[in-house]
Short mmCIF file of C-alpha atoms in Angstrom, two decimals:
data_model
loop_
_atom_site.label_atom_id
_atom_site.label_comp_id
_atom_site.label_asym_id
_atom_site.label_seq_id
_atom_site.Cartn_x
_atom_site.Cartn_y
_atom_site.Cartn_z
CA MET E 1 -19.00 -1.11 -30.20
CA THR E 2 -18.88 -3.84 -27.57
CA LEU E 3 -15.55 -4.09 -25.72
CA ASN E 4 -14.17 -7.42 -24.53
CA VAL E 5 -12.78 -7.12 -21.01
CA LEU E 6 -10.91 -10.01 -19.41
CA PHE E 7 -11.14 -10.45 -15.65
CA ALA E 8 -7.68 -11.88 -14.92
CA ALA E 9 -7.73 -12.30 -11.15
CA LEU E 10 -8.22 -15.28 -8.85
CA PRO E 11 -11.48 -17.12 -9.65
CA GLU E 12 -12.83 -16.54 -6.15
CA ARG E 13 -12.69 -12.79 -6.73
CA TRP E 14 -15.11 -13.02 -9.66
CA GLU E 15 -18.24 -13.09 -7.51
CA PHE E 16 -17.10 -9.94 -5.70
CA TYR E 17 -16.29 -7.99 -8.85
CA ARG E 18 -18.67 -9.20 -11.57
CA ASP E 19 -21.72 -7.19 -10.59
CA SER E 20 -19.79 -4.12 -9.43
CA LEU E 21 -17.81 -3.93 -12.66
CA ASN E 22 -20.88 -4.39 -14.85
CA GLU E 23 -22.74 -1.71 -12.92
CA ALA E 24 -19.79 0.66 -13.26
CA PHE E 25 -19.52 -0.01 -17.00
CA GLN E 26 -23.23 0.67 -17.40
CA SER E 27 -22.97 3.94 -15.46
CA ALA E 28 -20.06 4.99 -17.67
CA ARG E 29 -22.20 4.15 -20.75
CA LEU E 30 -19.75 1.51 -21.91
CA GLU E 31 -20.87 -1.58 -23.81
CA VAL E 32 -18.72 -4.30 -22.27
CA ARG E 33 -18.63 -8.05 -22.43
CA LEU E 34 -16.89 -9.00 -19.17
CA GLN E 35 -15.69 -12.59 -18.88
CA GLN E 36 -13.07 -14.72 -17.17
CA ASP E 37 -12.08 -16.41 -20.40
CA PHE E 38 -11.65 -15.09 -23.94
CA GLU E 39 -9.38 -15.86 -26.85
CA PRO E 40 -6.42 -13.53 -26.16
CA GLU E 41 -6.48 -11.86 -29.56
CA VAL E 42 -10.00 -10.43 -29.04
CA ILE E 43 -9.32 -8.80 -25.66
CA ASP E 44 -9.58 -5.01 -25.50
CA TYR E 45 -8.71 -4.53 -21.81
CA ILE E 46 -7.34 -6.72 -19.01
CA VAL E 47 -8.54 -6.23 -15.43
CA TYR E 48 -5.54 -7.70 -13.70
CA ALA E 49 -4.30 -8.99 -10.34
CA PRO E 50 -0.68 -10.16 -9.98
CA ASN E 51 -1.76 -13.45 -8.37
CA GLY E 52 -4.16 -14.21 -11.23
CA PRO E 53 -3.80 -16.46 -14.28
CA VAL E 54 -2.07 -14.07 -16.72
CA MET E 55 1.72 -13.85 -16.73
CA ASP E 56 2.49 -13.70 -20.45
CA PHE E 57 0.96 -10.66 -22.16
CA ARG E 58 2.28 -11.37 -25.67
CA PRO E 59 -0.89 -13.13 -26.93
CA PHE E 60 -3.03 -10.07 -26.08
CA THR E 61 -2.21 -8.27 -29.29
CA ARG E 62 -5.34 -6.10 -29.29
CA ALA E 63 -5.31 -5.11 -25.60
CA LYS E 64 -5.16 -1.35 -25.11
CA ALA E 65 -4.30 -1.37 -21.39
CA VAL E 66 -3.75 -3.55 -18.35
CA LEU E 67 -5.73 -2.21 -15.38
CA SER E 68 -4.41 -3.51 -12.08
CA LEU E 69 -6.64 -4.14 -9.08
CA TRP E 70 -3.63 -3.75 -6.79
CA ALA E 71 -1.88 -0.58 -5.64
CA GLY E 72 1.53 -2.29 -5.74
CA VAL E 73 2.96 -3.16 -9.15
CA GLU E 74 6.43 -4.43 -8.25
CA SER E 75 5.58 -7.97 -9.34
CA ILE E 76 4.50 -6.92 -12.84
CA VAL E 77 6.37 -3.74 -13.76
CA GLY E 78 9.48 -5.68 -14.77
CA ASN E 79 7.57 -8.22 -16.89
CA SER E 80 9.25 -8.09 -20.31
CA THR E 81 6.11 -9.41 -22.04
CA LEU E 82 4.07 -6.44 -20.88
CA THR E 83 4.08 -3.86 -23.65
CA GLN E 84 0.61 -2.44 -23.01
CA PRO E 85 0.09 0.62 -20.79
CA LEU E 86 -0.24 -0.39 -17.13
CA SER E 87 -2.43 1.45 -14.64
CA ARG E 88 -2.21 0.82 -10.89
CA MET E 89 -5.17 0.95 -8.54
CA VAL E 90 -5.80 4.12 -6.57
CA ASP E 91 -9.32 4.30 -5.18
CA SER E 92 -11.17 5.80 -2.26
CA GLY E 93 -11.71 2.43 -0.58
CA LEU E 94 -7.97 1.76 -0.46
CA SER E 95 -7.28 5.22 0.94
CA GLU E 96 -10.02 5.07 3.55
CA GLY E 97 -8.93 1.65 4.77
CA MET E 98 -5.29 2.71 5.02
CA VAL E 99 -6.16 5.91 6.88
CA GLU E 100 -8.22 3.95 9.40
CA TRP E 101 -5.47 1.37 10.04
CA VAL E 102 -2.70 3.96 10.32
CA THR E 103 -4.56 6.43 12.52
CA GLY E 104 -5.84 3.60 14.72
CA HIS E 105 -2.36 2.25 15.42
CA VAL E 106 -0.79 5.70 15.73
CA LEU E 107 -3.34 6.56 18.41
CA ARG E 108 -2.87 3.16 20.07
CA HIS E 109 0.86 3.76 20.49
CA HIS E 110 0.57 7.49 21.17
CA LEU E 111 -1.87 6.87 24.04
CA GLY E 112 0.02 3.85 25.33
CA LEU E 113 -3.10 1.68 25.23
CA ASP E 114 -1.17 -1.60 25.29
CA ARG E 115 -0.14 -0.82 28.86
CA TYR E 116 -3.77 -1.05 29.96
CA ILE E 117 -5.04 -3.68 27.52
CA ARG E 118 -2.17 -6.15 27.94
CA GLY E 119 -0.62 -5.12 31.23
CA ALA E 120 -1.19 -6.54 34.69
CA PRO E 121 -4.10 -5.06 36.69
CA GLY E 122 -3.08 -2.07 38.77
CA TRP E 123 -3.35 1.68 39.14
CA ASP E 124 -0.34 3.03 37.27
CA PRO E 125 -1.36 6.17 35.39
CA VAL E 126 0.97 7.33 32.61
CA VAL E 127 -0.31 10.48 30.93
CA PRO E 128 0.68 10.71 27.26
CA PRO E 129 1.83 13.97 25.69
CA LEU E 130 -0.60 15.90 23.55
CA ALA E 131 -0.61 14.95 19.89
CA ARG E 132 1.11 18.23 18.99
CA HIS E 133 4.16 17.03 20.90
CA ARG E 134 4.42 13.63 19.16
CA ALA E 135 6.38 13.74 15.90
CA ILE E 136 5.12 11.47 13.13
CA GLY E 137 7.18 10.50 10.10
CA ILE E 138 5.76 9.00 6.91
CA LEU E 139 8.03 7.47 4.30
CA GLY E 140 6.13 7.70 1.02
CA LEU E 141 3.96 10.63 -0.07
CA GLY E 142 1.87 9.01 -2.78
CA GLU E 143 -1.92 8.89 -2.63
CA LEU E 144 -1.98 6.71 0.51
CA GLY E 145 0.82 8.55 2.27
CA GLN E 146 -0.79 11.92 1.67
CA ALA E 147 -4.19 10.68 2.86
CA CYS E 148 -2.67 9.40 6.10
CA ALA E 149 -0.62 12.57 6.57
CA HIS E 150 -3.70 14.78 6.26
CA ALA E 151 -5.68 12.60 8.68
CA LEU E 152 -2.91 12.76 11.28
CA THR E 153 -2.43 16.51 10.96
CA ALA E 154 -6.19 16.85 11.49
CA LEU E 155 -5.61 15.12 14.85
CA ASN E 156 -2.95 17.77 15.60
CA PHE E 157 0.13 15.57 15.12
CA PRO E 158 3.12 17.30 13.52
CA VAL E 159 3.79 15.22 10.39
CA SER E 160 6.89 15.04 8.24
CA GLY E 161 6.90 13.08 5.01
CA TRP E 162 9.72 11.81 2.81
CA SER E 163 9.64 11.01 -0.88
CA ARG E 164 12.30 10.28 -3.49
CA SER E 165 11.56 13.53 -5.31
CA ALA E 166 10.72 16.92 -3.84
CA LYS E 167 7.06 17.63 -3.04
CA THR E 168 5.09 20.49 -1.52
CA ILE E 169 1.97 19.60 0.51
CA ASP E 170 0.12 22.10 2.69
CA GLY E 171 0.50 21.35 6.39
CA ILE E 172 3.16 18.65 5.89
CA THR E 173 6.90 19.07 6.25
CA CYS E 174 8.08 17.52 2.99
CA LEU E 175 11.60 16.13 2.75
CA HIS E 176 13.56 14.26 0.12
CA ASP E 177 17.07 12.94 -0.66
CA GLU E 178 19.36 11.22 1.85
CA ASP E 179 19.76 14.26 4.11
CA GLY E 180 16.00 14.64 4.30
CA LEU E 181 15.60 10.96 5.15
CA ARG E 182 18.12 11.19 7.98
CA ARG E 183 16.40 14.30 9.34
CA LEU E 184 12.98 12.64 9.30
CA LEU E 185 14.23 9.46 10.97
CA SER E 186 16.04 11.38 13.70
CA ASP E 187 12.79 13.14 14.68
CA ALA E 188 10.11 10.48 14.14
CA GLU E 189 8.71 9.03 17.35
CA ILE E 190 6.23 7.05 15.24
CA LEU E 191 7.32 6.06 11.73
CA VAL E 192 4.90 4.87 9.03
CA LEU E 193 6.20 3.07 5.94
CA LEU E 194 4.13 3.64 2.80
CA LEU E 195 6.74 3.54 0.05
CA PRO E 196 6.42 1.42 -3.08
CA LEU E 197 8.84 -1.48 -3.32
CA THR E 198 11.60 -0.80 -5.85
CA PRO E 199 15.27 -1.77 -6.00
CA GLU E 200 16.04 1.58 -4.33
CA THR E 201 13.61 1.07 -1.41
CA GLU E 202 14.22 -2.63 -0.65
CA ASN E 203 15.78 -2.94 2.83
CA LEU E 204 15.57 0.84 3.20
CA MET E 205 15.09 0.39 6.93
CA ASN E 206 18.36 -1.29 7.85
CA ARG E 207 20.59 -1.21 10.92
CA GLU E 208 22.07 2.17 10.11
CA ARG E 209 18.71 3.83 9.61
CA PHE E 210 17.14 2.27 12.69
CA SER E 211 20.07 3.66 14.67
CA LEU E 212 19.09 7.18 13.61
CA MET E 213 15.66 6.98 15.24
CA PRO E 214 14.86 8.25 18.74
CA LYS E 215 15.21 5.57 21.39
CA GLY E 216 11.80 4.04 22.07
CA ALA E 217 10.32 4.95 18.67
CA VAL E 218 7.48 2.95 17.12
CA LEU E 219 7.42 1.50 13.61
CA LEU E 220 4.25 0.88 11.57
CA ASN E 221 4.55 -0.96 8.25
CA PRO E 222 1.40 -1.26 6.14
CA GLY E 223 3.39 -0.68 2.94
CA ARG E 224 5.65 -3.47 1.70
CA GLY E 225 7.37 -6.14 3.77
CA ALA E 226 10.71 -5.91 1.98
CA LEU E 227 11.12 -2.24 2.92
CA ILE E 228 12.51 -3.63 6.20
CA ASP E 229 15.58 -5.73 6.91
CA ASP E 230 13.88 -8.19 9.27
CA ASN E 231 17.03 -9.06 11.23
CA ALA E 232 17.93 -5.40 11.65
CA LEU E 233 14.44 -4.71 13.02
CA ILE E 234 14.67 -7.57 15.52
CA ASP E 235 18.03 -6.24 16.73
CA ALA E 236 16.56 -2.73 17.07
CA LEU E 237 13.63 -4.15 19.07
CA ASP E 238 15.93 -6.18 21.33
CA SER E 239 18.11 -3.15 22.03
CA GLY E 240 15.11 -0.94 22.83
CA ARG E 241 15.88 1.46 19.98
CA ILE E 242 12.45 0.49 18.61
CA ALA E 243 9.85 0.02 21.34
CA ASN E 244 7.24 -1.66 19.15
CA ALA E 245 6.74 -2.67 15.55
CA THR E 246 3.23 -3.13 14.19
CA LEU E 247 3.52 -4.95 10.88
CA ASP E 248 0.85 -5.72 8.30
CA VAL E 249 3.02 -6.80 5.35
CA PHE E 250 5.85 -9.30 5.05
CA ARG E 251 8.40 -10.69 2.59
CA ILE E 252 6.56 -14.02 2.60
CA GLU E 253 2.80 -14.13 3.11
CA PRO E 254 1.24 -15.72 5.02
CA LEU E 255 4.04 -15.03 7.49
CA PRO E 256 5.69 -18.42 8.25
CA GLN E 257 4.76 -19.80 11.65
CA ASP E 258 8.42 -20.11 12.67
CA HIS E 259 9.20 -16.46 11.91
CA PRO E 260 10.45 -14.62 15.02
CA PHE E 261 7.95 -11.81 14.54
CA TRP E 262 5.19 -14.11 15.84
CA SER E 263 6.81 -14.61 19.22
CA HIS E 264 8.56 -11.31 19.75
CA PRO E 265 6.94 -9.45 22.67
CA ARG E 266 7.33 -6.08 20.97
CA VAL E 267 5.85 -7.02 17.61
CA THR E 268 2.20 -6.89 16.58
CA VAL E 269 1.32 -8.84 13.44
CA THR E 270 -1.81 -8.08 11.44
CA PRO E 271 -2.55 -10.32 8.41
CA HIS E 272 -2.33 -7.83 5.52
CA ILE E 273 -5.59 -6.11 6.44
CA ALA E 274 -4.48 -2.47 6.50
CA SER E 275 -6.10 -1.75 3.18
CA GLU E 276 -8.05 -3.91 0.77
CA THR E 277 -9.27 -3.09 -2.70
CA ARG E 278 -13.06 -2.80 -2.48
CA ALA E 279 -14.98 -3.97 -5.51
CA GLU E 280 -17.56 -1.18 -5.41
CA THR E 281 -14.96 1.62 -5.49
CA ALA E 282 -12.27 -0.10 -7.58
CA SER E 283 -14.81 -0.88 -10.30
CA LEU E 284 -15.49 2.84 -10.75
CA VAL E 285 -11.78 3.46 -11.36
CA ILE E 286 -11.60 0.61 -13.89
CA ALA E 287 -14.65 1.89 -15.77
CA GLU E 288 -13.35 5.46 -15.80
CA ASN E 289 -10.01 4.35 -17.21
CA ILE E 290 -11.68 2.39 -20.00
CA ARG E 291 -13.89 5.38 -20.76
CA ARG E 292 -10.79 7.59 -20.88
CA SER E 293 -8.94 5.20 -23.15
CA GLU E 294 -11.84 4.95 -25.57
CA ALA E 295 -12.12 8.76 -25.62
CA GLY E 296 -8.40 9.16 -26.34
CA GLU E 297 -7.68 10.61 -22.90
CA GLN E 298 -4.74 9.74 -20.66
CA LEU E 299 -5.21 6.86 -18.22
CA LEU E 300 -5.42 7.59 -14.53
CA PHE E 301 -2.56 6.32 -12.36
CA LEU E 302 -0.40 5.26 -15.27
CA VAL E 303 2.72 3.41 -14.09
CA ASP E 304 6.14 4.82 -14.92
CA ARG E 305 8.18 1.74 -15.87
CA VAL E 306 11.47 3.51 -15.09
CA SER E 307 10.60 4.57 -11.54
CA GLY E 308 8.71 1.31 -10.94
CA TYR E 309 5.46 2.82 -9.70
#
């Protein structure tokens, strides 16, 4: 049987995904008609991006699942028209890209490279501690958080991770609940934010929580912009509580040109490049989920509507 699969993402993404998806479907031995436009009632699966053309899922009466190309699902999980199973994107390309961005900026700040790259010429050696003496904290121990934690422990950093529910991960100090969060923040010299955005995590990093961190700590946010209270972060930077914030995600994107992050001397802005869904790896995940669905197996990375991720 031929399956009708709707590609419901921005039109400019079609040329990146068309061939990769068709190759992945063929490898999975799936007969698929992949198009950007179908009558809704004949669609079997929706390959979806939140900034694409589909917002009302009610016409897709035959659709068996919505397969997101994005890791974050906060903009769709509350959609009352979505009754089909929703799967978020977890793929090797996303993980590899995130690990590279996080380890690169952790090492940058650990080694104090800005002093030599941006500083005035002069012979002023400052020897950093060994990695084993630099405490790293990661908020969020999902697929991306765990990948980054393992990469950093391989570099000999002591890593603590926090999640909403208790977890056990070899080599990582795993913490949860409010007491665990306070303990992690009080130790973390470099803090990485990789939590999903939910009502419980919005503005998680506020004035009170910044005040718990060691003076001169560094913040990295490649997760979600709204995890941070922007004004609280600026105050923490101005006071020296936070020595530097390297930010890849923001409440409004592109970041408005008049936002104070652009001009703050202790802020580095990167334009949402920490991790990008790669067509060649994401297509394999999409094809595998369709194969699973057709075989009556459980979807990979199925979203829990209650928890929001």
